[in-house]
Amino acid sequence: MEKENQILDILRLYEYAMSIGKSLNYQTTCDDFLTLLLKRRNLNAGWILSEHDGRFFKEFSIPQGTTLKKKLPKELERFLKDIKKYTLVDYEDHYAEVCPITIESGSLAIFCLGTEGYLFLYAKGGIMNQKKLGQLLPVINKFAVTLEACKAHENQQFLLKRLEERNKELNDYAHIVSHDLKSPLRNIDALVSWVQEDHGDELSEGALSYINQIGDHIQRMESLVSGILEYSSIRFKDFKTSLIDLNKVIEGIIKHTLVPQHIRIEVQKNFPIIQGDLYRTQQLFQNLIGNAIKYNDKEQGLIKVGFTERNNRFEYFVQDNGKGIAPKYHDKIFKVFQKLDNNKDSTGIGLSIVQKIVSGYGGEIRLESELGKGTTFYFTLRPNS
């Protein structure tokens, strides 16, 4: 009979342990474990108290009872803090301070949960003893660790939500400001055009040169504003997923891009079909191919677009034999407004957009480059793309 009871105790401990860790929701974890524990041990109540700023709060309770939020008497506070593992006491009136339910008699088992506070188990009759509490200790320790993980998960989710909200606010702000800047820029451009049309004959060469420079700066400013609008609008949650034939995407980009006669583009055959956002994928390849054309200074320019497959994952590349990029700029070129020369046609946003799209796909981008010999951009998308 004693062996049968031991086997039953072991099975129950295993059952308790298996009920912990199925969820990272604090309330669900407490409910699953304590409901089972109270039922199997014929206990009448269980609750968890935690301390914040010298006050004790009820985190969870079965039955629900009342809300408990109070500063305990010094003697009772010292009593709890002296519990290293667990203790068993007969109920007395002063313990009512830590009880969210009404109790008249019985016994209280109190387990220290470390940073997560204290677990109280209540039984009306004398059915708890030190031996049985000692058997429960490994399970309670696992429960305490799980509660800590639940709290960490909840904090992480809260911080991620806050971060997402802040990012949205910043993106919306950039979008609004950029959008509002376009109207006065167009007005300035119109005014400059009117001055040229109405008073062009009266102006000196120097004045006309200044007006032309104003026009160039307006165009550059418009390009910057458009780039900021485009960059701020890229959000992975807004990606529209569909099947994309990369062969057709790259073919379409080259067909609609002005490629100088001295530049040849070689495209590898049989690109994969992936899942992703068609517009953003087109933008990604278009920006890289466009840069390879723009910064090619060779008499016979060559651009290669291809891919390799490793461990069931594709890595794509756009390679050119152009100017090349010095190593000190390799970490800078993906940052907004960073560019390598004073090219008036460059806004320093194109590669930032590329990096943001790749990140949105859950991929990575890198480059290999040598000054005077060319650059290769390598990038991955999501694992199945």
PDB file of C-alpha atoms in Angstrom, residues 5 7 17 19 57 78 81 86 96 139 143 158 197 233 241 249 258 272 288-289 298 316 318 332 337 375 383:
ATOM      1  CA  ASN A   5       0.938   5.675  -2.523  1.00  0.00           C
ATOM      2  CA  ILE A   7       3.834   5.728  -7.121  1.00  0.00           C
ATOM      3  CA  ALA A  17       4.967  19.529 -13.766  1.00  0.00           C
ATOM      4  CA  SER A  19       0.664  21.411 -16.510  1.00  0.00           C
ATOM      5  CA  PHE A  57      -0.531  42.811  -4.202  1.00  0.00           C
ATOM      6  CA  ARG A  78       9.533  40.043   8.223  1.00  0.00           C
ATOM      7  CA  LYS A  81      10.828  37.611   3.951  1.00  0.00           C
ATOM      8  CA  TYR A  86       8.407  27.070   2.265  1.00  0.00           C
ATOM      9  CA  ALA A  96      -5.916  37.590   7.508  1.00  0.00           C
ATOM     10  CA  VAL A 139       7.345  21.601  -9.062  1.00  0.00           C
ATOM     11  CA  PHE A 143       6.225  27.169 -11.538  1.00  0.00           C
ATOM     12  CA  PHE A 158       4.447  45.616 -24.160  1.00  0.00           C
ATOM     13  CA  GLU A 197       9.371  83.572 -68.748  1.00  0.00           C
ATOM     14  CA  SER A 233       5.953  54.188 -46.193  1.00  0.00           C
ATOM     15  CA  THR A 241       2.014  38.668 -50.246  1.00  0.00           C
ATOM     16  CA  VAL A 249      10.297  41.064 -62.467  1.00  0.00           C
ATOM     17  CA  LEU A 258      17.391  53.371 -69.849  1.00  0.00           C
ATOM     18  CA  PRO A 272      12.920  31.043 -58.379  1.00  0.00           C
ATOM     19  CA  LEU A 288      20.322  47.884 -57.072  1.00  0.00           C
ATOM     20  CA  ILE A 289      20.356  47.590 -60.869  1.00  0.00           C
ATOM     21  CA  LYS A 298      33.986  51.716 -67.483  1.00  0.00           C
ATOM     22  CA  TYR A 316      20.640  36.873 -54.726  1.00  0.00           C
ATOM     23  CA  VAL A 318      23.722  42.261 -58.332  1.00  0.00           C
ATOM     24  CA  LYS A 332      27.534  53.733 -44.021  1.00  0.00           C
ATOM     25  CA  PHE A 337      21.239  60.332 -46.676  1.00  0.00           C
ATOM     26  CA  THR A 375      30.838  45.987 -56.347  1.00  0.00           C
ATOM     27  CA  PRO A 383      13.893  31.641 -45.418  1.00  0.00           C
TER      28      PRO A 383
END
